[in-house]
């Protein structure tokens, strides 16, 4: 495997954070989360940024974070679920890296996020419907990835091994 960056994209709750951390340990690389990058710069949480400054402001900060993180060498990047919405982000991530889509079913996502308070976009009366709606809208964007790994019913280790196998010739 080359030293290209590995960018993980996918819907909220698809396992990007845990997989990126484990993958980084296995490959002896640094894992960087775009959400944490933004939170550190802003000194406030993602829900607070959405609440106080709105989604468009968050997206601007996200594009800035992607540009900075994608410029690094040999890192594993845990991208926020909406990173794919801005074509500039995809372009930046591809410059020095490969993009891997972690796919999860709406049911899996719901089970993983239902007891958490940190996803402002899912704070609605019917989060399951919202998950399905957003996933449908984003399908064509996630399809821009270089590789796709299905994550339903797989362990974090299995997913990491699959990614490593897929990227063997990169
Ligand atoms: C978002 C996903 C979140 C976070 C923000 C918006 C999205 O990241 O960036 O709440 O638009 O899908 P995770 O995918 O890590 O939950």
PDB file of C-alpha atoms and ligand atoms in Angstrom:
ATOM      1  CA  UNK A   1       0.000   0.000   0.000  1.00  0.00           C
ATOM      2  CA  UNK A   2       1.304   3.424  -0.889  1.00  0.00           C
ATOM      3  CA  UNK A   3       1.441   6.341   1.515  1.00  0.00           C
ATOM      4  CA  UNK A   4      -1.646   8.012   0.063  1.00  0.00           C
ATOM      5  CA  UNK A   5      -4.130   9.477   2.501  1.00  0.00           C
ATOM      6  CA  UNK A   6      -7.192   7.324   3.167  1.00  0.00           C
ATOM      7  CA  UNK A   7     -10.418   9.337   3.393  1.00  0.00           C
ATOM      8  CA  UNK A   8     -13.447   7.582   4.866  1.00  0.00           C
ATOM      9  CA  UNK A   9     -16.797   8.948   3.754  1.00  0.00           C
ATOM     10  CA  UNK A  10     -20.306   7.771   4.560  1.00  0.00           C
ATOM     11  CA  UNK A  11     -23.474   8.576   6.410  1.00  0.00           C
ATOM     12  CA  UNK A  12     -23.588   9.451  10.106  1.00  0.00           C
ATOM     13  CA  UNK A  13     -23.329   6.266  12.114  1.00  0.00           C
ATOM     14  CA  UNK A  14     -21.679   4.249   9.350  1.00  0.00           C
ATOM     15  CA  UNK A  15     -18.659   3.628  11.576  1.00  0.00           C
ATOM     16  CA  UNK A  16     -16.160   6.124  10.099  1.00  0.00           C
ATOM     17  CA  UNK A  17     -14.818   7.273  13.474  1.00  0.00           C
ATOM     18  CA  UNK A  18     -14.119   3.889  15.026  1.00  0.00           C
ATOM     19  CA  UNK A  19     -12.859   2.445  11.750  1.00  0.00           C
ATOM     20  CA  UNK A  20     -10.521   5.382  11.107  1.00  0.00           C
ATOM     21  CA  UNK A  21      -9.027   5.090  14.600  1.00  0.00           C
ATOM     22  CA  UNK A  22      -8.471   1.340  14.295  1.00  0.00           C
ATOM     23  CA  UNK A  23      -7.156   1.616  10.740  1.00  0.00           C
ATOM     24  CA  UNK A  24      -4.685   4.264  11.841  1.00  0.00           C
ATOM     25  CA  UNK A  25      -3.399   2.015  14.634  1.00  0.00           C
ATOM     26  CA  UNK A  26      -3.010  -0.955  12.276  1.00  0.00           C
ATOM     27  CA  UNK A  27      -1.249   1.123   9.600  1.00  0.00           C
ATOM     28  CA  UNK A  28       0.712   3.208  12.125  1.00  0.00           C
ATOM     29  CA  UNK A  29      -0.728   6.442  10.801  1.00  0.00           C
ATOM     30  CA  UNK A  30      -2.442   9.444  12.301  1.00  0.00           C
ATOM     31  CA  UNK A  31      -6.271   9.561  12.259  1.00  0.00           C
ATOM     32  CA  UNK A  32      -7.874  12.970  11.838  1.00  0.00           C
ATOM     33  CA  UNK A  33     -11.577  13.726  12.108  1.00  0.00           C
ATOM     34  CA  UNK A  34     -12.841  16.759  10.185  1.00  0.00           C
ATOM     35  CA  UNK A  35     -15.529  17.273  12.852  1.00  0.00           C
ATOM     36  CA  UNK A  36     -12.950  17.331  15.651  1.00  0.00           C
ATOM     37  CA  UNK A  37     -10.724  19.620  13.571  1.00  0.00           C
ATOM     38  CA  UNK A  38     -13.613  22.090  13.294  1.00  0.00           C
ATOM     39  CA  UNK A  39     -14.583  21.749  16.968  1.00  0.00           C
ATOM     40  CA  UNK A  40     -11.031  22.469  18.059  1.00  0.00           C
ATOM     41  CA  UNK A  41     -10.733  25.548  15.884  1.00  0.00           C
ATOM     42  CA  UNK A  42     -14.137  26.874  16.908  1.00  0.00           C
ATOM     43  CA  UNK A  43     -13.840  25.934  20.573  1.00  0.00           C
ATOM     44  CA  UNK A  44     -17.423  24.616  20.514  1.00  0.00           C
ATOM     45  CA  UNK A  45     -19.232  21.414  19.648  1.00  0.00           C
ATOM     46  CA  UNK A  46     -20.838  20.598  16.278  1.00  0.00           C
ATOM     47  CA  UNK A  47     -24.389  20.845  17.729  1.00  0.00           C
ATOM     48  CA  UNK A  48     -23.528  24.294  19.123  1.00  0.00           C
ATOM     49  CA  UNK A  49     -22.063  25.463  15.810  1.00  0.00           C
ATOM     50  CA  UNK A  50     -25.278  24.377  14.033  1.00  0.00           C
ATOM     51  CA  UNK A  51     -27.436  26.025  16.688  1.00  0.00           C
ATOM     52  CA  UNK A  52     -25.558  29.320  16.987  1.00  0.00           C
ATOM     53  CA  UNK A  53     -24.200  29.830  13.467  1.00  0.00           C
ATOM     54  CA  UNK A  54     -26.319  27.596  11.208  1.00  0.00           C
ATOM     55  CA  UNK A  55     -25.531  24.840   8.734  1.00  0.00           C
ATOM     56  CA  UNK A  56     -24.116  27.074   5.932  1.00  0.00           C
ATOM     57  CA  UNK A  57     -21.479  28.399   8.350  1.00  0.00           C
ATOM     58  CA  UNK A  58     -20.655  24.844   9.444  1.00  0.00           C
ATOM     59  CA  UNK A  59     -20.250  23.780   5.789  1.00  0.00           C
ATOM     60  CA  UNK A  60     -17.804  26.648   5.156  1.00  0.00           C
ATOM     61  CA  UNK A  61     -15.722  25.532   8.122  1.00  0.00           C
ATOM     62  CA  UNK A  62     -15.947  21.960   6.915  1.00  0.00           C
ATOM     63  CA  UNK A  63     -14.581  22.850   3.473  1.00  0.00           C
ATOM     64  CA  UNK A  64     -11.752  24.723   5.129  1.00  0.00           C
ATOM     65  CA  UNK A  65     -11.019  21.752   7.407  1.00  0.00           C
ATOM     66  CA  UNK A  66     -11.012  19.329   4.465  1.00  0.00           C
ATOM     67  CA  UNK A  67      -8.562  21.539   2.562  1.00  0.00           C
ATOM     68  CA  UNK A  68      -6.189  21.620   5.521  1.00  0.00           C
ATOM     69  CA  UNK A  69      -6.423  17.968   6.463  1.00  0.00           C
ATOM     70  CA  UNK A  70      -6.293  16.676   2.871  1.00  0.00           C
ATOM     71  CA  UNK A  71      -2.989  18.524   2.432  1.00  0.00           C
ATOM     72  CA  UNK A  72      -1.296  16.283   4.996  1.00  0.00           C
ATOM     73  CA  UNK A  73       0.672  13.111   4.199  1.00  0.00           C
ATOM     74  CA  UNK A  74      -0.274   9.499   4.968  1.00  0.00           C
ATOM     75  CA  UNK A  75      -3.180  10.224   7.263  1.00  0.00           C
ATOM     76  CA  UNK A  76      -6.509   8.485   7.742  1.00  0.00           C
ATOM     77  CA  UNK A  77      -9.290  11.054   7.444  1.00  0.00           C
ATOM     78  CA  UNK A  78     -12.653  10.576   9.151  1.00  0.00           C
ATOM     79  CA  UNK A  79     -14.914  12.860   7.115  1.00  0.00           C
ATOM     80  CA  UNK A  80     -18.191  14.253   8.447  1.00  0.00           C
ATOM     81  CA  UNK A  81     -21.148  12.669   6.673  1.00  0.00           C
ATOM     82  CA  UNK A  82     -21.913  15.778   4.618  1.00  0.00           C
ATOM     83  CA  UNK A  83     -18.385  16.371   3.290  1.00  0.00           C
ATOM     84  CA  UNK A  84     -19.377  14.797  -0.030  1.00  0.00           C
ATOM     85  CA  UNK A  85     -21.971  17.515  -0.715  1.00  0.00           C
ATOM     86  CA  UNK A  86     -19.365  20.028  -1.873  1.00  0.00           C
ATOM     87  CA  UNK A  87     -17.483  18.889  -4.997  1.00  0.00           C
ATOM     88  CA  UNK A  88     -14.462  20.938  -3.885  1.00  0.00           C
ATOM     89  CA  UNK A  89     -14.074  18.595  -0.926  1.00  0.00           C
ATOM     90  CA  UNK A  90     -13.968  15.495  -3.120  1.00  0.00           C
ATOM     91  CA  UNK A  91     -11.385  17.150  -5.342  1.00  0.00           C
ATOM     92  CA  UNK A  92      -9.186  18.036  -2.358  1.00  0.00           C
ATOM     93  CA  UNK A  93      -9.433  14.569  -0.815  1.00  0.00           C
ATOM     94  CA  UNK A  94      -8.480  12.950  -4.101  1.00  0.00           C
ATOM     95  CA  UNK A  95      -5.346  15.051  -4.678  1.00  0.00           C
ATOM     96  CA  UNK A  96      -3.269  13.001  -2.262  1.00  0.00           C
ATOM     97  CA  UNK A  97      -5.591  10.231  -1.302  1.00  0.00           C
ATOM     98  CA  UNK A  98      -8.115   7.528  -1.996  1.00  0.00           C
ATOM     99  CA  UNK A  99     -11.731   7.802  -0.934  1.00  0.00           C
ATOM    100  CA  UNK A 100     -13.476   4.864   0.708  1.00  0.00           C
ATOM    101  CA  UNK A 101     -17.237   4.856   1.238  1.00  0.00           C
ATOM    102  CA  UNK A 102     -18.463   2.979   4.314  1.00  0.00           C
ATOM    103  CA  UNK A 103     -21.998   1.940   3.420  1.00  0.00           C
ATOM    104  CA  UNK A 104     -24.617   1.177   6.088  1.00  0.00           C
ATOM    105  CA  UNK A 105     -28.340   0.518   5.869  1.00  0.00           C
ATOM    106  CA  UNK A 106     -30.795   3.069   7.309  1.00  0.00           C
ATOM    107  CA  UNK A 107     -31.683   0.537  10.044  1.00  0.00           C
ATOM    108  CA  UNK A 108     -28.061   0.130  11.105  1.00  0.00           C
ATOM    109  CA  UNK A 109     -27.584   3.897  11.159  1.00  0.00           C
ATOM    110  CA  UNK A 110     -30.699   4.385  13.249  1.00  0.00           C
ATOM    111  CA  UNK A 111     -29.612   1.775  15.789  1.00  0.00           C
ATOM    112  CA  UNK A 112     -26.199   3.435  16.083  1.00  0.00           C
ATOM    113  CA  UNK A 113     -27.377   7.032  16.470  1.00  0.00           C
ATOM    114  CA  UNK A 114     -30.735   6.745  18.237  1.00  0.00           C
ATOM    115  CA  UNK A 115     -29.445   7.312  21.773  1.00  0.00           C
ATOM    116  CA  UNK A 116     -26.997  10.061  20.843  1.00  0.00           C
ATOM    117  CA  UNK A 117     -27.574  13.790  21.000  1.00  0.00           C
ATOM    118  CA  UNK A 118     -24.715  14.929  18.771  1.00  0.00           C
ATOM    119  CA  UNK A 119     -26.337  14.779  15.286  1.00  0.00           C
ATOM    120  CA  UNK A 120     -28.238  18.071  14.787  1.00  0.00           C
ATOM    121  CA  UNK A 121     -29.528  16.991  11.361  1.00  0.00           C
ATOM    122  CA  UNK A 122     -31.337  14.035  12.939  1.00  0.00           C
ATOM    123  CA  UNK A 123     -33.063  15.984  15.695  1.00  0.00           C
ATOM    124  CA  UNK A 124     -36.529  15.646  14.203  1.00  0.00           C
ATOM    125  CA  UNK A 125     -39.807  14.038  15.193  1.00  0.00           C
ATOM    126  CA  UNK A 126     -39.129  11.115  12.856  1.00  0.00           C
ATOM    127  CA  UNK A 127     -35.386  10.473  12.668  1.00  0.00           C
ATOM    128  CA  UNK A 128     -35.854   7.212  10.745  1.00  0.00           C
ATOM    129  CA  UNK A 129     -37.650   9.000   7.900  1.00  0.00           C
ATOM    130  CA  UNK A 130     -35.013  11.726   7.962  1.00  0.00           C
ATOM    131  CA  UNK A 131     -32.214   9.149   7.710  1.00  0.00           C
ATOM    132  CA  UNK A 132     -33.847   7.517   4.686  1.00  0.00           C
ATOM    133  CA  UNK A 133     -34.494  10.896   3.026  1.00  0.00           C
ATOM    134  CA  UNK A 134     -30.949  12.214   3.542  1.00  0.00           C
ATOM    135  CA  UNK A 135     -29.437   8.912   2.484  1.00  0.00           C
ATOM    136  CA  UNK A 136     -31.427   8.925  -0.755  1.00  0.00           C
ATOM    137  CA  UNK A 137     -30.340  12.492  -1.476  1.00  0.00           C
ATOM    138  CA  UNK A 138     -26.698  11.675  -0.808  1.00  0.00           C
ATOM    139  CA  UNK A 139     -26.482   8.349  -2.615  1.00  0.00           C
ATOM    140  CA  UNK A 140     -25.047   9.861  -5.840  1.00  0.00           C
ATOM    141  CA  UNK A 141     -22.420  11.756  -3.831  1.00  0.00           C
ATOM    142  CA  UNK A 142     -21.248   8.728  -1.865  1.00  0.00           C
ATOM    143  CA  UNK A 143     -21.029   6.862  -5.182  1.00  0.00           C
ATOM    144  CA  UNK A 144     -18.127   9.156  -6.126  1.00  0.00           C
ATOM    145  CA  UNK A 145     -15.839   7.146  -3.820  1.00  0.00           C
ATOM    146  CA  UNK A 146     -13.011   5.049  -5.251  1.00  0.00           C
ATOM    147  CA  UNK A 147     -14.020   2.039  -3.135  1.00  0.00           C
ATOM    148  CA  UNK A 148     -17.104   0.943  -1.220  1.00  0.00           C
ATOM    149  CA  UNK A 149     -17.194  -1.289   1.845  1.00  0.00           C
ATOM    150  CA  UNK A 150     -20.500  -2.568   3.239  1.00  0.00           C
ATOM    151  CA  UNK A 151     -20.390  -2.337   7.023  1.00  0.00           C
ATOM    152  CA  UNK A 152     -23.676  -3.919   8.160  1.00  0.00           C
ATOM    153  CA  UNK A 153     -23.094  -6.767  10.641  1.00  0.00           C
ATOM    154  CA  UNK A 154     -19.312  -6.524  10.327  1.00  0.00           C
ATOM    155  CA  UNK A 155     -16.823  -5.901  13.115  1.00  0.00           C
ATOM    156  CA  UNK A 156     -14.493  -2.913  13.051  1.00  0.00           C
ATOM    157  CA  UNK A 157     -11.570  -5.289  12.503  1.00  0.00           C
ATOM    158  CA  UNK A 158     -13.299  -6.988   9.543  1.00  0.00           C
ATOM    159  CA  UNK A 159     -13.983  -3.603   7.951  1.00  0.00           C
ATOM    160  CA  UNK A 160     -10.360  -2.507   8.432  1.00  0.00           C
ATOM    161  CA  UNK A 161      -9.055  -5.748   6.927  1.00  0.00           C
ATOM    162  CA  UNK A 162     -11.353  -5.308   3.943  1.00  0.00           C
ATOM    163  CA  UNK A 163     -10.120  -1.751   3.396  1.00  0.00           C
ATOM    164  CA  UNK A 164      -6.492  -2.865   3.620  1.00  0.00           C
ATOM    165  CA  UNK A 165      -7.138  -5.639   1.067  1.00  0.00           C
ATOM    166  CA  UNK A 166      -8.892  -3.218  -1.300  1.00  0.00           C
ATOM    167  CA  UNK A 167      -6.064  -0.708  -1.072  1.00  0.00           C
ATOM    168  CA  UNK A 168      -3.255  -3.247  -1.464  1.00  0.00           C
ATOM    169  CA  UNK A 169      -2.506  -2.121  -5.036  1.00  0.00           C
ATOM    170  CA  UNK A 170      -2.888   1.601  -4.405  1.00  0.00           C
TER     171      UNK A 170
HETATM  172  C1  LIG B   1     -23.189  15.569   9.281  1.00  0.00           C
HETATM  173  C2  LIG B   1     -22.470  14.551   9.873  1.00  0.00           C
HETATM  174  C3  LIG B   1     -21.750  14.701  11.144  1.00  0.00           C
HETATM  175  C4  LIG B   1     -21.361  16.170  11.363  1.00  0.00           C
HETATM  176  C5  LIG B   1     -22.557  17.055  11.233  1.00  0.00           C
HETATM  177  C6  LIG B   1     -23.237  16.941   9.864  1.00  0.00           C
HETATM  178  C7  LIG B   1     -23.895  15.309   8.008  1.00  0.00           C
HETATM  179  O1  LIG B   1     -20.581  13.898  11.151  1.00  0.00           O
HETATM  180  O2  LIG B   1     -20.370  16.554  10.454  1.00  0.00           O
HETATM  181  O3  LIG B   1     -23.460  16.722  12.255  1.00  0.00           O
HETATM  182  O4  LIG B   1     -24.265  16.265   7.309  1.00  0.00           O
HETATM  183  O5  LIG B   1     -24.068  14.115   7.653  1.00  0.00           O
HETATM  184  P1  LIG B   1     -20.606  12.270  11.291  1.00  0.00           P
HETATM  185  O6  LIG B   1     -20.862  11.710   9.930  1.00  0.00           O
HETATM  186  O7  LIG B   1     -19.251  11.939  11.787  1.00  0.00           O
HETATM  187  O8  LIG B   1     -21.686  11.942  12.265  1.00  0.00           O
END
